[in-house]
Coordinates of C-alpha atoms in Angstrom, one line a residue:
Chain D
M277 CA 0.0 0.0 0.0
V278 CA 2.8 2.4 0.8
Q279 CA 4.3 1.6 -2.6
S280 CA 1.0 2.3 -4.2
I281 CA 0.6 5.7 -2.4
A282 CA 4.1 6.6 -3.4
N283 CA 3.4 5.8 -7.0
R284 CA 0.3 7.9 -7.1
L285 CA 2.2 10.8 -5.4
I286 CA 5.0 10.6 -7.9
S287 CA 2.6 10.6 -10.8
T288 CA 1.5 14.2 -10.0
V289 CA 5.0 15.6 -10.4
P290 CA 5.0 15.6 -14.2
I291 CA 1.5 17.1 -14.3
L292 CA 2.5 19.9 -11.9
F293 CA 5.6 20.5 -14.1
V294 CA 3.4 20.7 -17.3
V295 CA 1.0 23.1 -15.5
S296 CA 3.8 25.3 -14.4
V297 CA 5.3 25.5 -18.0
L298 CA 1.9 26.2 -19.5
I299 CA 1.1 29.0 -17.0
F300 CA 4.6 30.5 -17.4
S301 CA 4.4 30.5 -21.1
L302 CA 1.1 32.4 -21.1
L303 CA 3.2 35.5 -20.6
Y304 CA 4.7 35.1 -24.0
L305 CA 1.3 35.0 -25.7
T306 CA 0.5 38.7 -25.5
P307 CA 1.8 41.3 -27.8
G308 CA 2.3 43.9 -25.1
D309 CA 5.5 44.5 -23.1
P310 CA 5.0 44.2 -19.3
A311 CA 7.8 46.6 -18.6
Q312 CA 6.2 49.2 -20.9
M313 CA 2.9 48.7 -19.0
I314 CA 4.4 49.2 -15.6
A315 CA 6.4 52.2 -16.7
G316 CA 3.3 53.9 -18.2
A317 CA 2.8 55.9 -21.3
Q318 CA 5.1 58.8 -20.4
A319 CA 8.2 56.7 -19.5
T320 CA 11.4 57.2 -21.4
Q321 CA 13.1 54.3 -23.2
D322 CA 15.7 54.3 -20.4
D323 CA 13.0 53.9 -17.7
V324 CA 11.5 51.0 -19.6
E325 CA 14.9 49.4 -20.0
R326 CA 15.7 49.7 -16.3
I327 CA 12.4 48.0 -15.4
R328 CA 13.1 45.3 -17.9
E329 CA 16.4 44.7 -16.3
A330 CA 15.0 44.8 -12.7
L331 CA 12.3 42.3 -13.6
G332 CA 14.8 40.1 -15.3
L333 CA 12.9 40.4 -18.6
N334 CA 16.1 40.5 -20.5
D335 CA 17.2 37.0 -19.3
P336 CA 16.7 34.0 -21.6
A337 CA 13.3 32.4 -21.3
L338 CA 14.5 29.2 -19.8
M339 CA 16.4 31.0 -17.1
R340 CA 13.4 33.1 -16.3
Y341 CA 11.3 30.0 -16.0
F342 CA 13.6 28.4 -13.5
D343 CA 13.9 31.7 -11.5
W344 CA 10.1 31.9 -11.4
L345 CA 9.7 28.2 -10.5
W346 CA 12.2 28.6 -7.7
D347 CA 10.2 31.5 -6.2
V348 CA 6.9 29.7 -6.7
L349 CA 8.3 26.7 -4.8
H350 CA 8.9 29.1 -2.0
F351 CA 5.3 30.3 -2.2
D352 CA 6.5 33.6 -3.7
F353 CA 4.3 34.4 -6.8
G354 CA 5.9 37.8 -7.3
R355 CA 4.2 41.2 -7.0
S356 CA 1.2 42.8 -8.6
V357 CA 2.2 44.8 -11.6
F358 CA -0.3 47.5 -10.6
N359 CA 0.0 48.1 -6.9
G360 CA 3.3 46.3 -6.2
R361 CA 1.7 44.1 -3.4
S362 CA 2.7 40.6 -2.9
V363 CA 0.5 38.2 -4.9
T364 CA 0.6 35.6 -2.1
E365 CA -0.6 38.2 0.3
L366 CA -3.4 39.3 -2.1
I367 CA -4.6 35.8 -2.5
M368 CA -4.5 35.0 1.2
Q369 CA -6.7 38.1 2.0
R370 CA -9.3 36.8 -0.4
M371 CA -9.2 33.1 0.6
E372 CA -12.2 33.2 3.0
P373 CA -15.0 34.3 0.7
T374 CA -13.9 31.9 -2.1
F375 CA -13.4 28.9 0.2
S376 CA -16.7 29.6 2.1
L377 CA -18.5 29.7 -1.3
M378 CA -16.9 26.5 -2.5
A379 CA -17.5 24.6 0.8
L380 CA -21.2 25.6 0.9
T381 CA -21.7 24.8 -2.8
T382 CA -20.2 21.4 -2.4
L383 CA -22.3 20.7 0.7
F384 CA -25.5 21.9 -1.1
A385 CA -24.7 19.9 -4.2
I386 CA -24.0 16.6 -2.5
V387 CA -27.0 16.9 -0.2
I388 CA -29.4 17.6 -3.1
A389 CA -27.8 15.5 -5.8
V390 CA -27.1 12.1 -4.2
P391 CA -30.7 11.6 -3.0
L392 CA -32.0 12.8 -6.3
G393 CA -29.7 10.4 -8.2
V394 CA -30.7 7.5 -5.9
L395 CA -34.4 8.3 -6.5
A396 CA -33.9 8.5 -10.2
A397 CA -32.2 5.1 -10.3
W398 CA -34.8 3.5 -7.9
R399 CA -37.6 4.7 -10.2
A400 CA -35.7 4.4 -13.4
N401 CA -37.6 5.5 -16.5
S402 CA -40.5 6.9 -14.5
V403 CA -41.8 10.4 -14.6
V404 CA -39.5 11.4 -11.7
D405 CA -36.5 10.0 -13.5
R406 CA -37.4 12.0 -16.7
I407 CA -37.8 15.2 -14.7
V408 CA -34.5 14.8 -13.0
L409 CA -32.9 14.1 -16.4
V410 CA -34.4 17.2 -18.0
L411 CA -33.5 19.4 -15.1
S412 CA -29.9 18.2 -15.1
I413 CA -29.5 18.9 -18.8
A414 CA -31.1 22.3 -18.3
S415 CA -28.6 23.2 -15.6
F416 CA -25.8 22.3 -18.0
S417 CA -27.4 24.6 -20.6
I418 CA -27.8 27.8 -18.6
P419 CA -24.6 29.8 -18.0
V420 CA -23.8 30.1 -14.3
F421 CA -24.0 33.9 -14.3
V422 CA -27.5 33.9 -15.9
T423 CA -28.7 31.6 -13.1
G424 CA -27.0 34.0 -10.7
Y425 CA -28.8 37.0 -12.0
V426 CA -32.1 35.3 -12.3
L427 CA -31.9 34.3 -8.6
A428 CA -30.5 37.7 -7.5
Y429 CA -33.3 39.5 -9.4
Y430 CA -36.4 37.3 -8.5
V431 CA -35.4 35.9 -5.1
A432 CA -33.4 38.7 -3.6
F433 CA -34.1 42.0 -5.4
K434 CA -37.9 41.5 -5.9
T435 CA -38.7 40.1 -2.5
G436 CA -35.9 41.5 -0.3
L437 CA -35.7 38.2 1.5
L438 CA -31.9 37.9 1.0
P439 CA -29.1 40.3 0.5
V440 CA -28.8 41.1 -3.3
Q441 CA -25.0 41.3 -3.5
G442 CA -21.9 41.5 -1.4
Y443 CA -20.3 39.3 1.2
A444 CA -20.2 39.2 5.0
F445 CA -17.1 37.8 6.7
L446 CA -17.6 35.1 9.2
K447 CA -16.6 37.4 12.0
E448 CA -19.6 39.5 11.3
G449 CA -21.8 36.6 12.3
V450 CA -22.7 33.2 10.9
G451 CA -26.3 34.3 10.0
E452 CA -25.1 37.2 7.8
W453 CA -22.4 35.1 6.3
L454 CA -24.9 32.4 5.3
A455 CA -27.5 34.8 4.1
H456 CA -25.0 36.3 1.6
L457 CA -23.8 33.0 0.4
V458 CA -27.1 31.2 -0.2
L459 CA -27.8 32.5 -3.7
P460 CA -24.2 32.3 -5.0
S461 CA -23.9 28.7 -3.7
V462 CA -27.2 27.7 -5.3
S463 CA -26.4 29.3 -8.6
L464 CA -22.9 27.8 -8.6
G465 CA -24.2 24.4 -7.3
L466 CA -26.8 23.7 -9.9
I467 CA -24.4 22.4 -12.6
Y468 CA -22.6 20.4 -9.9
V469 CA -26.0 18.9 -8.8
A470 CA -26.6 17.9 -12.4
L471 CA -23.2 16.2 -12.7
I472 CA -23.4 14.3 -9.4
S473 CA -27.0 13.2 -9.7
R474 CA -26.4 11.8 -13.1
I475 CA -23.4 9.8 -12.0
T476 CA -25.2 8.7 -8.9
R477 CA -28.1 7.4 -11.0
A478 CA -25.8 5.6 -13.5
S479 CA -23.7 4.0 -10.7
M480 CA -26.8 3.0 -8.6
L481 CA -28.4 1.4 -11.7
E482 CA -25.4 -0.8 -12.1
V483 CA -25.2 -1.8 -8.5
L484 CA -29.0 -2.4 -8.2
S485 CA -28.7 -5.1 -10.8
E486 CA -26.2 -7.0 -8.8
D487 CA -27.0 -10.4 -7.2
Y488 CA -26.4 -9.2 -3.6
I489 CA -29.1 -6.6 -3.9
R490 CA -31.5 -9.3 -5.0
T491 CA -30.4 -11.4 -2.0
A492 CA -30.9 -8.4 0.4
R493 CA -34.4 -8.0 -1.1
A494 CA -35.1 -11.7 -0.7
K495 CA -34.0 -11.5 2.9
G496 CA -36.9 -9.1 3.3
L497 CA -34.9 -5.9 3.9
L498 CA -36.7 -2.7 3.5
G499 CA -36.3 -0.8 0.2
R500 CA -34.8 2.3 1.9
R501 CA -32.3 0.3 3.8
I502 CA -31.2 -1.6 0.6
L503 CA -30.8 1.7 -1.3
F504 CA -28.9 3.7 1.2
V505 CA -26.9 1.1 3.1
H506 CA -26.2 -1.7 0.6
A507 CA -26.4 -0.1 -2.8
L508 CA -25.2 3.5 -2.2
R509 CA -22.1 2.3 -0.4
N510 CA -21.1 0.2 -3.3
A511 CA -22.0 2.9 -5.8
A512 CA -19.9 5.4 -4.0
N513 CA -16.6 5.3 -5.9
P514 CA -17.8 6.9 -9.2
I515 CA -19.7 9.5 -7.2
V516 CA -16.7 10.5 -5.2
T517 CA -14.6 10.6 -8.3
V518 CA -17.0 13.0 -10.0
V519 CA -17.1 15.2 -6.9
G520 CA -13.3 15.5 -7.3
V521 CA -13.4 16.1 -11.1
G522 CA -16.2 18.6 -10.6
V523 CA -13.9 20.8 -8.4
A524 CA -12.6 22.2 -11.7
L525 CA -16.2 23.3 -12.5
L526 CA -16.5 24.9 -9.1
L527 CA -13.2 26.8 -9.3
G528 CA -14.1 28.1 -12.7
G529 CA -17.6 28.9 -11.7
A530 CA -16.4 30.8 -8.6
V531 CA -14.5 33.2 -10.9
V532 CA -17.8 34.0 -12.6
I533 CA -20.2 34.0 -9.7
E534 CA -18.1 36.2 -7.5
S535 CA -18.4 38.9 -10.2
V536 CA -22.2 38.5 -10.3
F537 CA -22.6 38.8 -6.5
N538 CA -19.8 41.2 -5.9
I539 CA -18.0 38.8 -3.6
P540 CA -14.4 40.0 -2.8
G541 CA -12.8 36.6 -3.3
I542 CA -10.0 35.1 -5.4
G543 CA -12.3 35.0 -8.5
R544 CA -12.9 38.8 -8.4
L545 CA -9.1 39.2 -7.9
T546 CA -8.5 37.1 -11.0
V547 CA -11.1 38.9 -13.2
D548 CA -9.7 42.3 -12.3
A549 CA -6.1 41.0 -12.9
I550 CA -7.0 39.6 -16.3
L551 CA -8.7 42.8 -17.4
R552 CA -5.6 44.7 -16.4
R553 CA -3.2 42.0 -17.6
D554 CA -1.6 41.8 -14.2
Y555 CA 0.4 38.6 -15.0
P556 CA 1.8 37.7 -11.6
I557 CA -1.7 37.5 -10.2
I558 CA -3.1 35.6 -13.2
Q559 CA -0.2 33.1 -12.9
G560 CA -0.5 32.8 -9.2
V561 CA -4.2 32.1 -9.2
M562 CA -4.1 29.7 -12.1
L563 CA -1.3 27.8 -10.4
L564 CA -3.2 27.8 -7.1
F565 CA -6.4 26.5 -8.7
A566 CA -4.6 23.8 -10.7
M567 CA -2.9 22.7 -7.5
I568 CA -6.2 22.6 -5.5
Y569 CA -7.6 20.5 -8.3
I570 CA -4.6 18.1 -8.4
V571 CA -4.4 17.8 -4.6
V572 CA -8.2 17.2 -4.2
N573 CA -8.1 14.4 -6.8
L574 CA -4.9 13.0 -5.2
I575 CA -6.6 12.8 -1.8
I576 CA -9.6 11.1 -3.3
D577 CA -7.5 8.6 -5.1
L578 CA -5.6 7.9 -2.0
L579 CA -8.8 7.4 0.0
Y580 CA -9.7 4.7 -2.5
T581 CA -6.6 2.7 -1.8
V582 CA -7.3 3.0 1.9
F583 CA -10.9 2.0 1.7
D584 CA -10.8 -0.5 -1.2
P585 CA -7.7 -2.7 -1.0
R586 CA -8.3 -3.9 -4.6
I587 CA -7.2 -0.6 -6.0
R588 CA -3.5 -0.1 -6.7
Y589 CA -1.6 2.6 -8.6
Chain Z
M299 CA -36.6 9.4 -35.4
L300 CA -40.0 8.7 -33.8
R301 CA -38.4 6.3 -31.4
N302 CA -36.0 8.9 -30.3
P303 CA -37.9 12.2 -29.6
S304 CA -34.9 14.0 -28.2
I305 CA -33.1 13.9 -31.6
A306 CA -36.3 15.4 -33.3
I307 CA -37.0 18.0 -30.6
G308 CA -33.4 19.0 -30.1
G309 CA -32.6 19.0 -33.8
G310 CA -35.8 20.9 -34.6
I311 CA -35.0 23.7 -32.2
V312 CA -31.4 23.9 -33.4
V313 CA -32.5 24.1 -37.1
L314 CA -35.0 26.9 -36.1
M315 CA -32.2 28.9 -34.4
V316 CA -29.9 28.4 -37.4
L317 CA -32.7 29.6 -39.7
L318 CA -33.4 32.7 -37.5
A319 CA -29.7 33.5 -37.6
L320 CA -29.4 32.9 -41.4
F321 CA -32.4 35.1 -42.2
A322 CA -31.6 37.7 -39.6
P323 CA -31.3 40.5 -42.2
Y324 CA -34.9 39.8 -43.4
L325 CA -36.3 39.3 -39.9
Q326 CA -34.8 42.3 -38.2
T327 CA -37.0 45.3 -37.5
I328 CA -34.3 47.9 -36.9
D329 CA -30.6 47.9 -37.6
P330 CA -29.1 46.1 -34.6
L331 CA -26.1 48.5 -34.4
S332 CA -28.0 51.8 -34.8
M333 CA -28.1 53.8 -31.6
N334 CA -30.9 56.2 -30.7
P335 CA -30.6 58.1 -27.4
L336 CA -34.3 58.9 -27.6
N337 CA -35.2 55.2 -27.4
R338 CA -32.9 54.3 -24.5
M339 CA -34.1 51.4 -22.2
K340 CA -37.6 51.1 -23.7
D341 CA -39.7 48.3 -22.4
P342 CA -40.9 45.7 -24.9
S343 CA -43.6 47.1 -27.2
S344 CA -45.0 46.7 -30.7
A345 CA -42.2 48.9 -32.0
F346 CA -39.4 47.3 -30.0
W347 CA -40.4 43.6 -29.6
F348 CA -37.8 42.9 -26.9
G349 CA -37.3 46.5 -25.8
T350 CA -34.1 48.5 -26.2
D351 CA -30.8 48.6 -24.5
A352 CA -28.8 51.4 -22.7
Y353 CA -27.9 52.9 -26.1
G354 CA -31.4 52.7 -27.6
R355 CA -30.5 49.7 -29.8
D356 CA -33.3 47.3 -30.7
L357 CA -32.9 44.2 -28.6
Y358 CA -34.9 41.9 -30.9
S359 CA -32.7 42.6 -33.9
R360 CA -29.6 42.3 -31.7
V361 CA -30.7 38.9 -30.4
L362 CA -31.2 37.7 -34.0
Y363 CA -27.8 38.8 -35.1
G364 CA -26.3 37.6 -31.8
G365 CA -27.4 34.1 -32.7
R366 CA -25.2 34.3 -35.8
T367 CA -22.1 35.0 -33.7
S368 CA -22.9 32.6 -30.9
L369 CA -23.8 29.7 -33.2
T370 CA -20.7 30.4 -35.4
V371 CA -18.4 30.3 -32.3
G372 CA -20.1 27.1 -31.1
F373 CA -19.8 25.5 -34.5
A374 CA -16.2 26.6 -35.1
V375 CA -15.0 25.4 -31.7
A376 CA -16.8 22.1 -32.2
V377 CA -15.0 21.6 -35.6
L378 CA -11.6 22.8 -34.4
S379 CA -11.6 20.9 -31.1
T380 CA -12.8 17.6 -32.6
G381 CA -10.3 18.0 -35.5
V382 CA -7.3 18.8 -33.3
G383 CA -8.5 16.3 -30.6
L384 CA -8.9 13.5 -33.2
L385 CA -5.4 14.1 -34.7
I386 CA -3.6 14.2 -31.3
G387 CA -5.7 11.4 -29.9
L388 CA -4.9 9.1 -32.8
I389 CA -1.2 9.8 -32.5
A390 CA -1.2 9.4 -28.7
G391 CA -3.2 6.2 -28.9
Y392 CA -1.2 4.6 -31.7
Y393 CA 2.3 5.7 -31.1
R394 CA 3.0 4.6 -27.6
S395 CA 6.3 6.4 -27.4
L396 CA 4.5 9.8 -27.7
D397 CA 1.6 8.8 -25.5
G398 CA 3.2 9.6 -22.1
V399 CA 4.3 13.1 -23.1
V400 CA 1.1 14.0 -24.9
M401 CA -1.2 12.8 -22.2
R402 CA 0.8 14.6 -19.4
I403 CA 0.3 17.8 -21.4
M404 CA -3.4 17.1 -21.6
D405 CA -3.6 16.3 -17.9
G406 CA -1.9 19.6 -17.2
L407 CA -4.4 21.5 -19.4
M408 CA -7.3 19.8 -17.7
A409 CA -6.0 20.6 -14.3
I410 CA -6.6 24.3 -15.0
P411 CA -10.3 25.0 -14.8
A412 CA -11.6 25.3 -18.4
V413 CA -13.4 28.6 -17.7
L414 CA -10.3 30.1 -16.2
L415 CA -8.0 28.9 -19.0
A416 CA -10.4 30.2 -21.7
I417 CA -10.7 33.6 -20.0
A418 CA -7.0 34.0 -19.6
L419 CA -6.2 32.9 -23.1
S420 CA -8.9 35.1 -24.6
A421 CA -7.9 38.1 -22.6
L422 CA -4.3 37.8 -23.3
L423 CA -4.8 37.1 -27.0
G424 CA -7.2 40.1 -27.3
G425 CA -10.9 39.9 -27.9
S426 CA -11.9 39.0 -31.5
V427 CA -14.2 36.2 -32.8
L428 CA -11.1 34.2 -33.9
N429 CA -9.2 34.5 -30.6
V430 CA -12.3 33.6 -28.6
V431 CA -12.7 30.5 -30.8
I432 CA -9.0 29.6 -30.3
A433 CA -9.2 30.2 -26.5
I434 CA -12.3 28.0 -26.1
A435 CA -11.0 25.3 -28.4
V436 CA -7.7 25.0 -26.4
A437 CA -9.8 24.5 -23.2
E438 CA -12.1 22.0 -24.9
S439 CA -9.7 19.9 -26.9
P440 CA -8.0 17.8 -24.1
R441 CA -11.3 16.0 -23.4
V442 CA -11.6 15.0 -27.1
V443 CA -8.0 13.8 -27.1
R444 CA -8.7 11.6 -24.0
L445 CA -11.8 10.2 -25.6
I446 CA -10.1 9.3 -28.9
R447 CA -7.0 8.0 -27.3
G448 CA -9.1 5.6 -25.2
I449 CA -10.9 4.3 -28.3
V450 CA -7.6 3.8 -30.2
L451 CA -6.0 2.0 -27.3
S452 CA -8.8 -0.5 -27.2
L453 CA -9.0 -0.9 -31.0
R454 CA -5.4 -1.5 -31.6
E455 CA -5.6 -4.7 -29.5
R456 CA -8.4 -6.1 -31.8
Q457 CA -7.6 -9.0 -33.9
Y458 CA -8.4 -7.4 -37.2
V459 CA -5.9 -4.7 -36.5
E460 CA -3.3 -7.2 -35.6
A461 CA -4.1 -9.2 -38.7
A462 CA -3.7 -6.1 -40.9
L463 CA -0.4 -5.4 -39.2
I464 CA 0.9 -8.9 -39.8
S465 CA -0.2 -8.8 -43.4
G466 CA 2.1 -5.9 -43.9
V467 CA -0.3 -3.0 -44.0
S468 CA 1.5 0.2 -43.1
R469 CA 0.8 2.0 -39.8
S470 CA -0.6 5.1 -41.3
R471 CA -2.9 3.0 -43.5
I472 CA -4.1 1.0 -40.4
I473 CA -4.9 4.2 -38.6
V474 CA -6.8 5.7 -41.6
R475 CA -8.6 2.6 -42.8
H476 CA -9.1 0.5 -39.7
I477 CA -9.1 2.7 -36.7
L478 CA -10.4 6.1 -37.8
P479 CA -13.9 5.0 -39.0
S480 CA -14.6 3.6 -35.5
T481 CA -14.0 7.0 -33.9
F482 CA -16.6 8.8 -36.0
A483 CA -19.7 7.9 -33.9
P484 CA -18.3 8.9 -30.5
L485 CA -16.7 11.9 -32.1
A486 CA -20.0 13.1 -33.4
V487 CA -21.6 12.8 -30.0
Q488 CA -18.7 14.6 -28.4
A489 CA -18.9 17.4 -31.0
T490 CA -22.4 18.2 -29.9
Y491 CA -21.3 18.5 -26.3
V492 CA -18.4 20.7 -27.2
F493 CA -20.7 22.8 -29.4
A494 CA -23.0 23.4 -26.4
S495 CA -20.3 24.0 -23.9
A496 CA -18.5 26.4 -26.3
M497 CA -21.6 28.6 -26.6
V498 CA -21.9 28.8 -22.8
L499 CA -18.2 29.6 -22.5
E500 CA -18.5 32.3 -25.1
A501 CA -21.2 33.9 -23.0
I502 CA -19.0 33.6 -19.9
L503 CA -16.0 35.2 -21.7
S504 CA -18.2 38.2 -22.8
F505 CA -19.6 38.5 -19.3
I506 CA -16.1 38.7 -17.8
G507 CA -15.1 41.3 -20.4
A508 CA -12.7 39.0 -22.2
G509 CA -15.0 38.1 -25.1
I510 CA -16.1 39.4 -28.5
P511 CA -16.3 43.2 -28.6
P512 CA -19.8 44.6 -28.5
T513 CA -19.7 45.9 -32.1
T514 CA -20.3 42.3 -33.1
P515 CA -23.4 41.3 -31.1
S516 CA -23.4 37.8 -29.6
W517 CA -25.9 36.4 -27.1
G518 CA -23.1 36.5 -24.6
N519 CA -22.1 40.2 -25.0
I520 CA -25.7 41.3 -25.2
I521 CA -26.3 39.7 -21.8
A522 CA -23.0 41.2 -20.6
E523 CA -24.1 44.7 -21.6
G524 CA -27.4 44.2 -19.7
R525 CA -25.4 43.8 -16.5
Q526 CA -25.2 47.5 -15.7
L527 CA -29.0 47.8 -15.9
W528 CA -30.0 44.4 -14.4
Q529 CA -31.9 45.8 -11.5
I530 CA -34.1 48.1 -13.6
K531 CA -34.3 46.5 -17.0
F532 CA -33.9 42.8 -16.3
F533 CA -35.3 41.8 -19.8
I534 CA -32.0 42.9 -21.4
I535 CA -30.4 39.9 -19.7
L536 CA -33.4 37.7 -19.9
Y537 CA -34.2 37.6 -23.7
P538 CA -30.7 36.8 -25.0
A539 CA -30.3 34.4 -22.1
L540 CA -33.5 32.5 -23.0
F541 CA -32.3 32.1 -26.6
L542 CA -28.9 31.0 -25.5
S543 CA -30.1 28.5 -22.9
L544 CA -32.8 27.1 -25.2
T545 CA -30.3 26.5 -28.0
V546 CA -27.7 25.0 -25.7
F547 CA -30.4 22.8 -24.1
A548 CA -31.5 21.7 -27.6
I549 CA -28.0 20.8 -28.7
N550 CA -27.5 18.9 -25.4
I551 CA -30.6 16.8 -25.8
F552 CA -29.8 16.2 -29.5
G553 CA -26.4 15.0 -28.3
D554 CA -28.0 12.7 -25.8
G555 CA -30.4 11.3 -28.4
L556 CA -27.5 10.8 -30.8
R557 CA -25.5 9.0 -28.1
D558 CA -28.4 6.6 -27.3
R559 CA -29.1 6.0 -31.0
L560 CA -25.4 5.2 -31.8
D561 CA -25.1 3.4 -28.4
Q562 CA -22.1 5.5 -27.5
R563 CA -20.8 6.6 -24.1
G564 CA -20.3 10.3 -24.2
D565 CA -17.9 12.2 -22.1
R566 CA -19.9 15.2 -21.1
H567 CA -18.2 18.1 -19.4
L568 CA -15.6 16.1 -17.5

């Protein structure tokens, strides 16, 4: 088992390397000169040259990559081109809103999607099943920000039941915090619900056709007990996998939904940075998000080896 | 067709949207680009069927023309991603020496959330229809590569492929004649999902401000322009969003129908 875990850990190294190269080379895509942008329009050629030298822009690309990688490995993502503040610090300040949003969304999605998927499998091809299917395709088809605005307009703005936009930090009270996060989490969670419920349905259908389910039924066990104890546990692996893969959807969606609801999180930071071409922030956030995705999926894979001894990497 | 209503319904809606887009010049009521300060933010009426936006432009005509751009982007991304994905997937699946490197690059691309990758690429390349298509295609292609590679890996072990190899058929001929045809059905299903997903991504790029410039109306950038007025004139967001969502929904159920019909396992948004 130790060998297996080690293999799985090692397998992430090349992916992390590729991600770092991809993100670093983004800088070379744009026509503009970062030094010129920092210096501003009135800068003399000398000023621009000094900034180029100071930023190491004159060094060969390979050398710059390794310099950058060395800093990144020390959690130093550089400084914002616009206000000179440390990117690590900027990201840290905006952690709470983004991670609150993601945690609540995941919770909401799993609590809704798993029972929905189980129900759809239990009553396969019934009206309920068709409705769940249509709803899940619909949530794939509506852009997350449209859902966000529709909810903000009809649920919050029209009725005044919930705050329309903004964010309340946890220290301002759990009630306020929750009230501000309900609509963003629901809008962001719908696509996640669709994803998880469909996999739950498919996985449950497979398990429900197994012999041991028939045995359980023959023993006279109650339907609910068979579904949630015997079947769901055995159907869990694909569900957990899709929760992990779906983290990419969540991270991407957070960037969008934070703009809709004016949440001062990492997503907003990213959008602002992208519009101002603040490369160090863009690179830092992309690297962070990719790392979260890789680590979450790594943990999930490792949990499999712990819980299911048949799985080896 | 009758046994599979989702192909008929989905396909029907898509055809309708394509026709609306094609005949936009004949169906429009007012030039979609002409601004009129006197008609700013008008509610829907007999003169302005969907109302007007912040610059007094007719929303109905803009939505018609927006369909052209959005459908074009979706179609172009579907063609580009499946083409590139097919080529790379065939190579990775068949030439084992390249497989490791190619798939690590794909894993790396897929580790970055597709939305973020597309936004960053589009913003850095600069907003134009072509750059938006390229940015979305880069984000979508790795899934196609993974799908095709998986198919090739299972096919190359089949006896008829081995038999062809033993009888001296060249590798490139095996790929083209014996492996390629089997990828068409799953590729067609995947193309519909990419088409749908690309249209949603186009809207997201516009919304963030990294999409197609507003001089070329698209469903995405019409919605994006409605943002500033969303609390007072919600319909500016609502109408283009309805068209977009209905079209994407139709493409998705068409894809599902196609998948069931061809008995293929699709790899939706994962």
